[in-house]
Amino acid sequence: MDAFTAGLLQRIRATETDLTRARETGDDFLAEVEQGELDDLHRLAAEHGVEVRTAGV
């Protein structure tokens, strides 16, 4: 796995964690921001052929 792929997958995992935390604490604004970031990261992964297995966030 190259550095780009590893870094992208790490960012996706971190963002999923942050999104879950925002939802659990009821921070709707932060959850919306994190969901947007996650959507962008998934789009970037798809554009570069990176397969992402999500935790179902």
PDB file of N, CA and C in Angstrom:
ATOM      1  N   MET A   1       0.854  -1.174   0.000  1.00  0.00           N
ATOM      2  CA  MET A   1       0.000   0.000   0.000  1.00  0.00           C
ATOM      3  C   MET A   1       0.899   1.236   0.000  1.00  0.00           C
ATOM      4  N   ASP A   2       0.596   2.156  -0.892  1.00  0.00           N
ATOM      5  CA  ASP A   2       1.411   3.364  -0.960  1.00  0.00           C
ATOM      6  C   ASP A   2       1.001   4.371   0.119  1.00  0.00           C
ATOM      7  N   ALA A   3       1.804   5.400   0.262  1.00  0.00           N
ATOM      8  CA  ALA A   3       1.587   6.388   1.322  1.00  0.00           C
ATOM      9  C   ALA A   3       0.272   7.143   1.127  1.00  0.00           C
ATOM     10  N   PHE A   4      -0.081   7.443  -0.116  1.00  0.00           N
ATOM     11  CA  PHE A   4      -1.331   8.156  -0.382  1.00  0.00           C
ATOM     12  C   PHE A   4      -2.524   7.336   0.110  1.00  0.00           C
ATOM     13  N   THR A   5      -2.564   6.064  -0.278  1.00  0.00           N
ATOM     14  CA  THR A   5      -3.670   5.185   0.110  1.00  0.00           C
ATOM     15  C   THR A   5      -3.731   5.023   1.620  1.00  0.00           C
ATOM     16  N   ALA A   6      -2.601   4.786   2.237  1.00  0.00           N
ATOM     17  CA  ALA A   6      -2.566   4.611   3.690  1.00  0.00           C
ATOM     18  C   ALA A   6      -3.044   5.877   4.401  1.00  0.00           C
ATOM     19  N   GLY A   7      -2.587   7.021   3.938  1.00  0.00           N
ATOM     20  CA  GLY A   7      -2.991   8.280   4.554  1.00  0.00           C
ATOM     21  C   GLY A   7      -4.470   8.560   4.377  1.00  0.00           C
ATOM     22  N   LEU A   8      -4.978   8.265   3.186  1.00  0.00           N
ATOM     23  CA  LEU A   8      -6.396   8.474   2.918  1.00  0.00           C
ATOM     24  C   LEU A   8      -7.260   7.576   3.796  1.00  0.00           C
ATOM     25  N   LEU A   9      -6.903   6.311   3.897  1.00  0.00           N
ATOM     26  CA  LEU A   9      -7.661   5.387   4.732  1.00  0.00           C
ATOM     27  C   LEU A   9      -7.594   5.782   6.203  1.00  0.00           C
ATOM     28  N   GLN A  10      -6.454   6.281   6.635  1.00  0.00           N
ATOM     29  CA  GLN A  10      -6.319   6.740   8.022  1.00  0.00           C
ATOM     30  C   GLN A  10      -7.222   7.955   8.269  1.00  0.00           C
ATOM     31  N   ARG A  11      -7.267   8.875   7.318  1.00  0.00           N
ATOM     32  CA  ARG A  11      -8.138  10.052   7.460  1.00  0.00           C
ATOM     33  C   ARG A  11      -9.603   9.643   7.490  1.00  0.00           C
ATOM     34  N   ILE A  12      -9.970   8.653   6.683  1.00  0.00           N
ATOM     35  CA  ILE A  12     -11.357   8.181   6.670  1.00  0.00           C
ATOM     36  C   ILE A  12     -11.710   7.571   8.023  1.00  0.00           C
ATOM     37  N   ARG A  13     -10.838   6.727   8.560  1.00  0.00           N
ATOM     38  CA  ARG A  13     -11.112   6.112   9.871  1.00  0.00           C
ATOM     39  C   ARG A  13     -11.242   7.178  10.954  1.00  0.00           C
ATOM     40  N   ALA A  14     -10.357   8.164  10.953  1.00  0.00           N
ATOM     41  CA  ALA A  14     -10.401   9.222  11.963  1.00  0.00           C
ATOM     42  C   ALA A  14     -11.687  10.043  11.838  1.00  0.00           C
ATOM     43  N   THR A  15     -12.077  10.326  10.612  1.00  0.00           N
ATOM     44  CA  THR A  15     -13.299  11.103  10.391  1.00  0.00           C
ATOM     45  C   THR A  15     -14.524  10.315  10.803  1.00  0.00           C
ATOM     46  N   GLU A  16     -14.548   9.009  10.538  1.00  0.00           N
ATOM     47  CA  GLU A  16     -15.658   8.164  10.995  1.00  0.00           C
ATOM     48  C   GLU A  16     -15.765   8.196  12.519  1.00  0.00           C
ATOM     49  N   THR A  17     -14.621   8.133  13.188  1.00  0.00           N
ATOM     50  CA  THR A  17     -14.608   8.192  14.648  1.00  0.00           C
ATOM     51  C   THR A  17     -15.140   9.531  15.143  1.00  0.00           C
ATOM     52  N   ASP A  18     -14.679  10.610  14.516  1.00  0.00           N
ATOM     53  CA  ASP A  18     -15.134  11.945  14.907  1.00  0.00           C
ATOM     54  C   ASP A  18     -16.620  12.124  14.644  1.00  0.00           C
ATOM     55  N   LEU A  19     -17.115  11.571  13.541  1.00  0.00           N
ATOM     56  CA  LEU A  19     -18.534  11.660  13.226  1.00  0.00           C
ATOM     57  C   LEU A  19     -19.368  10.912  14.266  1.00  0.00           C
ATOM     58  N   THR A  20     -18.932   9.733  14.618  1.00  0.00           N
ATOM     59  CA  THR A  20     -19.638   8.957  15.642  1.00  0.00           C
ATOM     60  C   THR A  20     -19.680   9.715  16.964  1.00  0.00           C
ATOM     61  N   ARG A  21     -18.553  10.287  17.347  1.00  0.00           N
ATOM     62  CA  ARG A  21     -18.483  11.045  18.602  1.00  0.00           C
ATOM     63  C   ARG A  21     -19.416  12.253  18.563  1.00  0.00           C
ATOM     64  N   ALA A  22     -19.449  12.954  17.438  1.00  0.00           N
ATOM     65  CA  ALA A  22     -20.316  14.127  17.312  1.00  0.00           C
ATOM     66  C   ALA A  22     -21.779  13.717  17.432  1.00  0.00           C
ATOM     67  N   ARG A  23     -22.141  12.622  16.798  1.00  0.00           N
ATOM     68  CA  ARG A  23     -23.526  12.145  16.884  1.00  0.00           C
ATOM     69  C   ARG A  23     -23.879  11.725  18.304  1.00  0.00           C
ATOM     70  N   GLU A  24     -22.952  11.030  18.967  1.00  0.00           N
ATOM     71  CA  GLU A  24     -23.208  10.549  20.328  1.00  0.00           C
ATOM     72  C   GLU A  24     -23.373  11.687  21.321  1.00  0.00           C
ATOM     73  N   THR A  25     -22.677  12.791  21.085  1.00  0.00           N
ATOM     74  CA  THR A  25     -22.767  13.934  21.997  1.00  0.00           C
ATOM     75  C   THR A  25     -23.853  14.915  21.597  1.00  0.00           C
ATOM     76  N   GLY A  26     -24.540  14.630  20.488  1.00  0.00           N
ATOM     77  CA  GLY A  26     -25.626  15.497  20.059  1.00  0.00           C
ATOM     78  C   GLY A  26     -25.187  16.786  19.395  1.00  0.00           C
ATOM     79  N   ASP A  27     -23.945  16.833  18.927  1.00  0.00           N
ATOM     80  CA  ASP A  27     -23.431  18.035  18.264  1.00  0.00           C
ATOM     81  C   ASP A  27     -23.780  17.958  16.780  1.00  0.00           C
ATOM     82  N   ASP A  28     -24.966  18.448  16.450  1.00  0.00           N
ATOM     83  CA  ASP A  28     -25.466  18.343  15.080  1.00  0.00           C
ATOM     84  C   ASP A  28     -24.603  19.093  14.075  1.00  0.00           C
ATOM     85  N   PHE A  29     -24.110  20.260  14.452  1.00  0.00           N
ATOM     86  CA  PHE A  29     -23.277  21.032  13.530  1.00  0.00           C
ATOM     87  C   PHE A  29     -21.991  20.277  13.218  1.00  0.00           C
ATOM     88  N   LEU A  30     -21.315  19.793  14.244  1.00  0.00           N
ATOM     89  CA  LEU A  30     -20.076  19.057  14.029  1.00  0.00           C
ATOM     90  C   LEU A  30     -20.333  17.775  13.238  1.00  0.00           C
ATOM     91  N   ALA A  31     -21.435  17.113  13.505  1.00  0.00           N
ATOM     92  CA  ALA A  31     -21.775  15.899  12.758  1.00  0.00           C
ATOM     93  C   ALA A  31     -21.944  16.224  11.278  1.00  0.00           C
ATOM     94  N   GLU A  32     -22.563  17.348  10.988  1.00  0.00           N
ATOM     95  CA  GLU A  32     -22.744  17.756   9.592  1.00  0.00           C
ATOM     96  C   GLU A  32     -21.405  18.050   8.929  1.00  0.00           C
ATOM     97  N   VAL A  33     -20.529  18.717   9.646  1.00  0.00           N
ATOM     98  CA  VAL A  33     -19.193  19.017   9.117  1.00  0.00           C
ATOM     99  C   VAL A  33     -18.417  17.727   8.862  1.00  0.00           C
ATOM    100  N   GLU A  34     -18.439  16.821   9.828  1.00  0.00           N
ATOM    101  CA  GLU A  34     -17.709  15.558   9.688  1.00  0.00           C
ATOM    102  C   GLU A  34     -18.295  14.703   8.558  1.00  0.00           C
ATOM    103  N   GLN A  35     -19.624  14.708   8.398  1.00  0.00           N
ATOM    104  CA  GLN A  35     -20.238  13.956   7.311  1.00  0.00           C
ATOM    105  C   GLN A  35     -19.801  14.511   5.963  1.00  0.00           C
ATOM    106  N   GLY A  36     -19.721  15.820   5.854  1.00  0.00           N
ATOM    107  CA  GLY A  36     -19.239  16.443   4.620  1.00  0.00           C
ATOM    108  C   GLY A  36     -17.809  16.049   4.321  1.00  0.00           C
ATOM    109  N   GLU A  37     -16.975  16.056   5.336  1.00  0.00           N
ATOM    110  CA  GLU A  37     -15.576  15.646   5.179  1.00  0.00           C
ATOM    111  C   GLU A  37     -15.491  14.186   4.748  1.00  0.00           C
ATOM    112  N   LEU A  38     -16.301  13.345   5.377  1.00  0.00           N
ATOM    113  CA  LEU A  38     -16.300  11.924   5.044  1.00  0.00           C
ATOM    114  C   LEU A  38     -16.753  11.707   3.600  1.00  0.00           C
ATOM    115  N   ASP A  39     -17.773  12.424   3.196  1.00  0.00           N
ATOM    116  CA  ASP A  39     -18.240  12.328   1.804  1.00  0.00           C
ATOM    117  C   ASP A  39     -17.128  12.721   0.833  1.00  0.00           C
ATOM    118  N   ASP A  40     -16.416  13.801   1.140  1.00  0.00           N
ATOM    119  CA  ASP A  40     -15.307  14.241   0.283  1.00  0.00           C
ATOM    120  C   ASP A  40     -14.200  13.198   0.226  1.00  0.00           C
ATOM    121  N   LEU A  41     -13.874  12.601   1.356  1.00  0.00           N
ATOM    122  CA  LEU A  41     -12.822  11.586   1.389  1.00  0.00           C
ATOM    123  C   LEU A  41     -13.226  10.340   0.594  1.00  0.00           C
ATOM    124  N   HIS A  42     -14.481   9.958   0.680  1.00  0.00           N
ATOM    125  CA  HIS A  42     -14.966   8.811  -0.095  1.00  0.00           C
ATOM    126  C   HIS A  42     -14.930   9.114  -1.591  1.00  0.00           C
ATOM    127  N   ARG A  43     -15.277  10.334  -1.959  1.00  0.00           N
ATOM    128  CA  ARG A  43     -15.213  10.742  -3.359  1.00  0.00           C
ATOM    129  C   ARG A  43     -13.779  10.686  -3.857  1.00  0.00           C
ATOM    130  N   LEU A  44     -12.859  11.198  -3.060  1.00  0.00           N
ATOM    131  CA  LEU A  44     -11.439  11.178  -3.410  1.00  0.00           C
ATOM    132  C   LEU A  44     -10.939   9.740  -3.557  1.00  0.00           C
ATOM    133  N   ALA A  45     -11.335   8.881  -2.645  1.00  0.00           N
ATOM    134  CA  ALA A  45     -10.937   7.476  -2.722  1.00  0.00           C
ATOM    135  C   ALA A  45     -11.457   6.843  -4.015  1.00  0.00           C
ATOM    136  N   ALA A  46     -12.711   7.103  -4.345  1.00  0.00           N
ATOM    137  CA  ALA A  46     -13.297   6.529  -5.559  1.00  0.00           C
ATOM    138  C   ALA A  46     -12.576   7.029  -6.805  1.00  0.00           C
ATOM    139  N   GLU A  47     -12.227   8.297  -6.823  1.00  0.00           N
ATOM    140  CA  GLU A  47     -11.526   8.873  -7.973  1.00  0.00           C
ATOM    141  C   GLU A  47     -10.159   8.235  -8.190  1.00  0.00           C
ATOM    142  N   HIS A  48      -9.569   7.718  -7.111  1.00  0.00           N
ATOM    143  CA  HIS A  48      -8.226   7.136  -7.194  1.00  0.00           C
ATOM    144  C   HIS A  48      -8.240   5.615  -7.085  1.00  0.00           C
ATOM    145  N   GLY A  49      -9.419   5.034  -7.145  1.00  0.00           N
ATOM    146  CA  GLY A  49      -9.520   3.580  -7.130  1.00  0.00           C
ATOM    147  C   GLY A  49      -9.160   2.935  -5.811  1.00  0.00           C
ATOM    148  N   VAL A  50      -9.336   3.670  -4.727  1.00  0.00           N
ATOM    149  CA  VAL A  50      -9.038   3.142  -3.394  1.00  0.00           C
ATOM    150  C   VAL A  50     -10.310   2.528  -2.824  1.00  0.00           C
ATOM    151  N   GLU A  51     -10.248   1.238  -2.495  1.00  0.00           N
ATOM    152  CA  GLU A  51     -11.401   0.559  -1.915  1.00  0.00           C
ATOM    153  C   GLU A  51     -11.478   0.881  -0.427  1.00  0.00           C
ATOM    154  N   VAL A  52     -12.649   1.321  -0.010  1.00  0.00           N
ATOM    155  CA  VAL A  52     -12.856   1.722   1.385  1.00  0.00           C
ATOM    156  C   VAL A  52     -13.882   0.796   2.013  1.00  0.00           C
ATOM    157  N   ARG A  53     -13.520   0.205   3.121  1.00  0.00           N
ATOM    158  CA  ARG A  53     -14.474  -0.588   3.903  1.00  0.00           C
ATOM    159  C   ARG A  53     -14.856   0.286   5.088  1.00  0.00           C
ATOM    160  N   THR A  54     -16.134   0.616   5.157  1.00  0.00           N
ATOM    161  CA  THR A  54     -16.576   1.522   6.223  1.00  0.00           C
ATOM    162  C   THR A  54     -17.159   0.756   7.387  1.00  0.00           C
ATOM    163  N   ALA A  55     -17.190   1.429   8.497  1.00  0.00           N
ATOM    164  CA  ALA A  55     -17.734   0.849   9.719  1.00  0.00           C
ATOM    165  C   ALA A  55     -19.243   1.051   9.780  1.00  0.00           C
ATOM    166  N   GLY A  56     -19.824   1.561   8.696  1.00  0.00           N
ATOM    167  CA  GLY A  56     -21.264   1.758   8.670  1.00  0.00           C
ATOM    168  C   GLY A  56     -21.725   2.969   9.438  1.00  0.00           C
ATOM    169  N   VAL A  57     -20.923   4.001   9.421  1.00  0.00           N
ATOM    170  CA  VAL A  57     -21.249   5.237  10.146  1.00  0.00           C
ATOM    171  C   VAL A  57     -22.341   5.966   9.422  1.00  0.00           C
TER     172      VAL A  57
END
